[in-house]
CSV table of C-alpha atoms in Angstrom, one decimal:
chain,number,residue,atom,x,y,z
A,638,MET,CA,31.8,137.5,-93.9
A,639,GLN,CA,28.6,137.5,-91.8
A,640,MET,CA,26.4,136.4,-94.7
A,641,GLU,CA,29.0,133.8,-95.8
A,642,ASN,CA,28.7,132.3,-92.4
A,643,ASN,CA,24.9,132.3,-92.7
A,644,TYR,CA,25.1,130.5,-96.0
A,645,GLU,CA,27.4,127.9,-94.5
A,646,GLU,CA,25.0,127.3,-91.7
A,647,MET,CA,22.1,127.1,-94.2
A,648,THR,CA,24.0,124.6,-96.3
A,649,LYS,CA,24.8,122.5,-93.2
A,650,ALA,CA,21.1,122.5,-92.0
A,651,LEU,CA,19.9,121.5,-95.5
A,652,ILE,CA,22.3,118.6,-95.6
A,653,GLU,CA,21.0,117.5,-92.2
A,654,GLY,CA,17.4,117.7,-93.4
A,655,LYS,CA,16.3,120.4,-90.9
A,656,GLU,CA,13.5,121.9,-92.9
A,657,ASP,CA,12.3,124.4,-90.2
A,658,GLU,CA,15.8,125.7,-89.7
A,659,VAL,CA,16.4,126.1,-93.4
A,660,LYS,CA,13.2,128.1,-93.8
A,661,LYS,CA,14.0,130.2,-90.8
A,662,MET,CA,17.5,131.0,-92.1
A,663,THR,CA,16.1,131.8,-95.5
A,664,ARG,CA,13.7,134.4,-94.0
A,665,GLU,CA,16.5,135.8,-91.8
A,666,ALA,CA,18.8,136.2,-94.8
A,667,LEU,CA,16.1,138.1,-96.7
A,668,ASP,CA,15.6,140.3,-93.7
A,669,LYS,CA,19.3,141.1,-93.6
A,670,GLY,CA,19.1,142.2,-97.2
A,671,ALA,CA,20.5,139.2,-99.0
A,672,GLU,CA,19.5,138.8,-102.6
A,673,PRO,CA,17.2,135.8,-103.3
A,674,LYS,CA,19.4,134.5,-106.1
A,675,SER,CA,22.4,134.7,-103.7
A,676,ILE,CA,20.5,132.6,-101.1
A,677,LEU,CA,19.6,130.1,-103.7
A,678,ASP,CA,23.0,129.7,-105.2
A,679,ASN,CA,25.2,130.0,-102.0
A,680,GLY,CA,22.9,128.3,-99.5
A,681,LEU,CA,20.5,126.0,-101.0
A,682,LEU,CA,22.1,124.7,-104.3
A,683,ALA,CA,25.4,124.5,-102.5
A,684,GLY,CA,23.8,122.1,-100.0
A,685,MET,CA,22.1,120.0,-102.7
A,686,ASP,CA,25.3,119.7,-104.6
A,687,VAL,CA,26.9,118.1,-101.5
A,688,VAL,CA,23.8,115.9,-101.1
A,689,GLY,CA,24.1,114.7,-104.7
A,690,LYS,CA,27.7,113.8,-104.3
A,691,ARG,CA,27.2,112.0,-101.1
A,692,PHE,CA,24.2,110.1,-102.6
A,693,LYS,CA,26.3,109.0,-105.6
A,694,ALA,CA,29.1,107.9,-103.3
A,695,GLY,CA,26.7,105.8,-101.2
A,696,ASP,CA,27.2,108.0,-98.2
A,697,MET,CA,23.5,109.1,-98.1
A,698,PHE,CA,20.4,107.1,-98.8
A,699,ILE,CA,17.0,107.9,-100.4
A,700,PRO,CA,15.2,108.8,-97.1
A,701,GLU,CA,17.9,111.3,-96.2
A,702,VAL,CA,17.9,112.7,-99.7
A,703,LEU,CA,14.1,113.1,-99.6
A,704,LEU,CA,14.5,115.1,-96.3
A,705,CYS,CA,17.0,117.4,-97.9
A,706,ALA,CA,14.8,117.9,-101.0
A,707,ARG,CA,11.9,118.8,-98.6
A,708,CYS,CA,14.2,121.5,-97.1
A,709,MET,CA,15.0,122.8,-100.6
A,710,HIS,CA,11.3,122.9,-101.6
A,711,GLY,CA,10.3,124.7,-98.3
A,712,ALA,CA,12.9,127.4,-98.8
A,713,MET,CA,12.0,127.7,-102.5
A,714,ASP,CA,8.4,128.4,-101.6
A,715,ILE,CA,9.7,131.5,-99.8
A,716,LEU,CA,12.1,132.6,-102.5
A,717,LYS,CA,10.1,131.9,-105.7
A,718,PRO,CA,7.9,135.0,-105.5
A,719,LEU,CA,11.0,137.1,-105.1
A,720,LEU,CA,13.1,135.6,-107.9
A,721,SER,CA,12.9,137.2,-111.3
A,722,ASP,CA,12.4,134.9,-114.3
A,723,GLY,CA,16.1,135.1,-115.1
A,724,ASP,CA,17.1,134.3,-111.5
A,725,ALA,CA,14.9,131.2,-111.1
A,726,LEU,CA,16.5,127.8,-111.2
A,727,GLY,CA,18.7,128.5,-114.2
A,728,ALA,CA,20.6,125.4,-115.1
A,729,GLY,CA,18.0,124.6,-117.8
A,730,THR,CA,14.6,123.0,-118.2
A,731,VAL,CA,13.9,119.2,-118.2
A,732,VAL,CA,10.7,117.6,-119.2
A,733,ILE,CA,10.6,114.2,-117.5
A,734,GLY,CA,8.1,111.3,-117.4
A,735,THR,CA,7.6,107.6,-117.2
A,736,VAL,CA,6.9,106.1,-120.7
A,737,GLU,CA,3.5,104.8,-121.9
A,738,GLY,CA,2.3,101.6,-120.2
A,739,ASP,CA,4.6,102.1,-117.2
A,740,LEU,CA,3.1,103.4,-113.9
A,741,HIS,CA,6.3,103.3,-111.8
A,742,ASP,CA,7.4,106.6,-110.6
A,743,ILE,CA,9.8,106.3,-107.6
A,744,GLY,CA,12.9,106.4,-109.7
A,745,LYS,CA,11.6,109.1,-112.0
A,746,ASN,CA,10.6,111.2,-108.9
A,747,LEU,CA,14.0,110.8,-107.4
A,748,VAL,CA,15.7,111.9,-110.6
A,749,ALA,CA,13.3,114.9,-110.8
A,750,MET,CA,14.2,115.8,-107.3
A,751,MET,CA,17.9,115.6,-107.9
A,752,LEU,CA,17.6,117.7,-111.0
A,753,GLN,CA,15.7,120.4,-109.1
A,754,GLY,CA,18.4,120.3,-106.4
A,755,GLY,CA,20.9,120.7,-109.2
A,756,GLY,CA,19.3,123.9,-110.3
A,757,PHE,CA,17.1,122.6,-113.1
A,758,LYS,CA,13.5,123.6,-113.7
A,759,VAL,CA,11.7,120.3,-113.9
A,760,VAL,CA,8.4,119.7,-115.7
A,761,ASP,CA,7.2,116.4,-114.4
A,762,LEU,CA,4.6,114.8,-116.7
A,763,GLY,CA,4.0,111.9,-114.4
A,764,THR,CA,3.6,108.2,-115.5
A,765,ASN,CA,2.1,106.4,-118.5
A,766,ILE,CA,3.2,109.2,-120.8
A,767,THR,CA,2.6,108.7,-124.5
A,768,PRO,CA,5.1,109.6,-127.2
A,769,GLN,CA,2.7,112.3,-128.4
A,770,ALA,CA,2.4,113.7,-124.9
A,771,PHE,CA,6.2,114.1,-124.7
A,772,VAL,CA,6.1,115.9,-128.0
A,773,GLU,CA,3.4,118.3,-126.9
A,774,ALA,CA,5.3,119.0,-123.7
A,775,VAL,CA,8.5,119.8,-125.6
A,776,LYS,CA,6.5,122.2,-127.8
A,777,GLU,CA,4.9,123.9,-124.8
A,778,HIS,CA,7.9,124.1,-122.4
A,779,THR,CA,10.8,124.2,-124.9
A,780,PRO,CA,13.1,122.3,-122.6
A,781,GLN,CA,16.8,121.6,-123.2
A,782,ILE,CA,16.4,118.0,-122.0
A,783,VAL,CA,13.8,115.3,-122.2
A,784,GLY,CA,14.1,112.5,-119.6
A,785,MET,CA,12.4,109.2,-119.9
A,786,SER,CA,12.0,106.5,-117.3
A,787,ALA,CA,11.0,102.8,-117.7
A,788,LEU,CA,11.0,100.0,-115.1
A,789,LEU,CA,9.7,97.3,-117.3
A,790,THR,CA,11.4,95.6,-120.3
A,791,THR,CA,8.0,95.6,-122.0
A,792,THR,CA,7.8,99.4,-121.9
A,793,MET,CA,11.4,100.1,-122.9
A,794,PRO,CA,10.4,100.1,-126.6
A,795,LYS,CA,8.3,103.2,-125.9
A,796,MET,CA,11.5,105.1,-125.4
A,797,GLU,CA,12.5,104.6,-129.0
A,798,GLU,CA,9.0,105.3,-130.1
A,799,THR,CA,9.1,108.6,-128.2
A,800,ILE,CA,12.4,109.6,-129.9
A,801,GLU,CA,10.9,108.8,-133.3
A,802,ALA,CA,7.9,110.9,-132.4
A,803,LEU,CA,10.2,113.8,-131.5
A,804,LYS,CA,11.9,113.4,-134.8
A,805,GLU,CA,8.6,113.3,-136.8
A,806,ALA,CA,7.5,116.4,-135.0
A,807,GLY,CA,10.7,118.2,-135.9
A,808,VAL,CA,11.7,118.9,-132.3
A,809,ARG,CA,14.3,116.2,-131.7
A,810,ASP,CA,17.3,118.3,-132.8
A,811,GLY,CA,16.3,121.0,-130.2
A,812,VAL,CA,16.6,118.7,-127.2
A,813,LYS,CA,18.9,116.2,-125.6
A,814,VAL,CA,17.3,112.9,-124.6
A,815,MET,CA,18.2,111.1,-121.4
A,816,ALA,CA,16.8,107.7,-120.4
A,817,GLY,CA,17.0,105.5,-117.4
A,818,GLY,CA,15.4,102.8,-115.3
A,819,ALA,CA,16.3,99.4,-113.9
A,820,PRO,CA,16.3,97.5,-117.2
A,821,VAL,CA,17.9,100.3,-119.2
A,822,THR,CA,21.6,100.0,-120.2
A,823,GLN,CA,24.2,102.1,-122.0
A,824,ASP,CA,23.9,99.7,-125.0
A,825,PHE,CA,20.2,100.2,-125.2
A,826,ILE,CA,20.6,104.0,-125.0
A,827,GLU,CA,23.0,103.9,-128.0
A,828,LYS,CA,20.7,101.6,-129.9
A,829,ILE,CA,17.6,103.8,-129.6
A,830,GLY,CA,19.6,107.0,-130.3
A,831,ALA,CA,19.3,108.7,-127.0
A,832,ASP,CA,22.0,111.1,-125.8
A,833,ALA,CA,22.7,110.0,-122.3
A,834,TYR,CA,22.0,107.3,-119.7
A,835,GLY,CA,21.5,107.9,-116.1
A,836,ALA,CA,22.4,104.8,-114.0
A,837,ASN,CA,20.9,106.4,-110.9
A,838,ALA,CA,19.4,109.7,-109.8
A,839,ALA,CA,22.6,111.3,-108.8
A,840,ALA,CA,24.3,110.2,-112.1
A,841,ALA,CA,21.3,111.5,-114.1
A,842,SER,CA,21.7,114.9,-112.6
A,843,GLU,CA,25.4,115.0,-113.4
A,844,LYS,CA,24.7,113.8,-116.9
A,845,ALA,CA,22.1,116.5,-117.4
A,846,LYS,CA,24.7,119.2,-116.5
A,847,GLN,CA,27.3,117.6,-118.8
A,848,LEU,CA,24.8,117.6,-121.7
A,849,LEU,CA,24.4,121.4,-121.5
A,850,ASN,CA,28.1,122.3,-121.1
């Protein structure tokens, strides 16, 4: 019961964006003998799950979510060396990037953050990513999901080119493809043959989980 209370306090502090408190509670839980995986699942991810739901409902906003993510990252810096490969963020791996010709990254970064908060390992390729760079990243990291972002109508066609490049490389069938960004729509997703559309960062994280269930 004592540790359950600690996890509840940790979750509450994370939701309130109290980075120093979350890191302190993480160290204290370890000192009391808690397993790193248990701290991750019951304290940190439980908190980020609430953050994701509140963000989607419009009850939290980007600056608050960023504070919560900072709490998560600070605690993970403590836990990562103690987690086994099998214990580390285990929801799956996502390779994500903004497509070639597009340098916008705020939306992509927010999605990456929500995915991490949802338990995914995220390989963030950055911006202006060519179709071939996506292919190479899939070969190197063997993700379950590829996420593409575009903020410009002029760069949206690169999403379809990337999917075609994945097909030509023989790796398309091994991954689910998600796409999002201000000009992207469900109709566009269906037209280019992607698997899912994330209307916003919280929705993208939920879609990613649904794709792997």
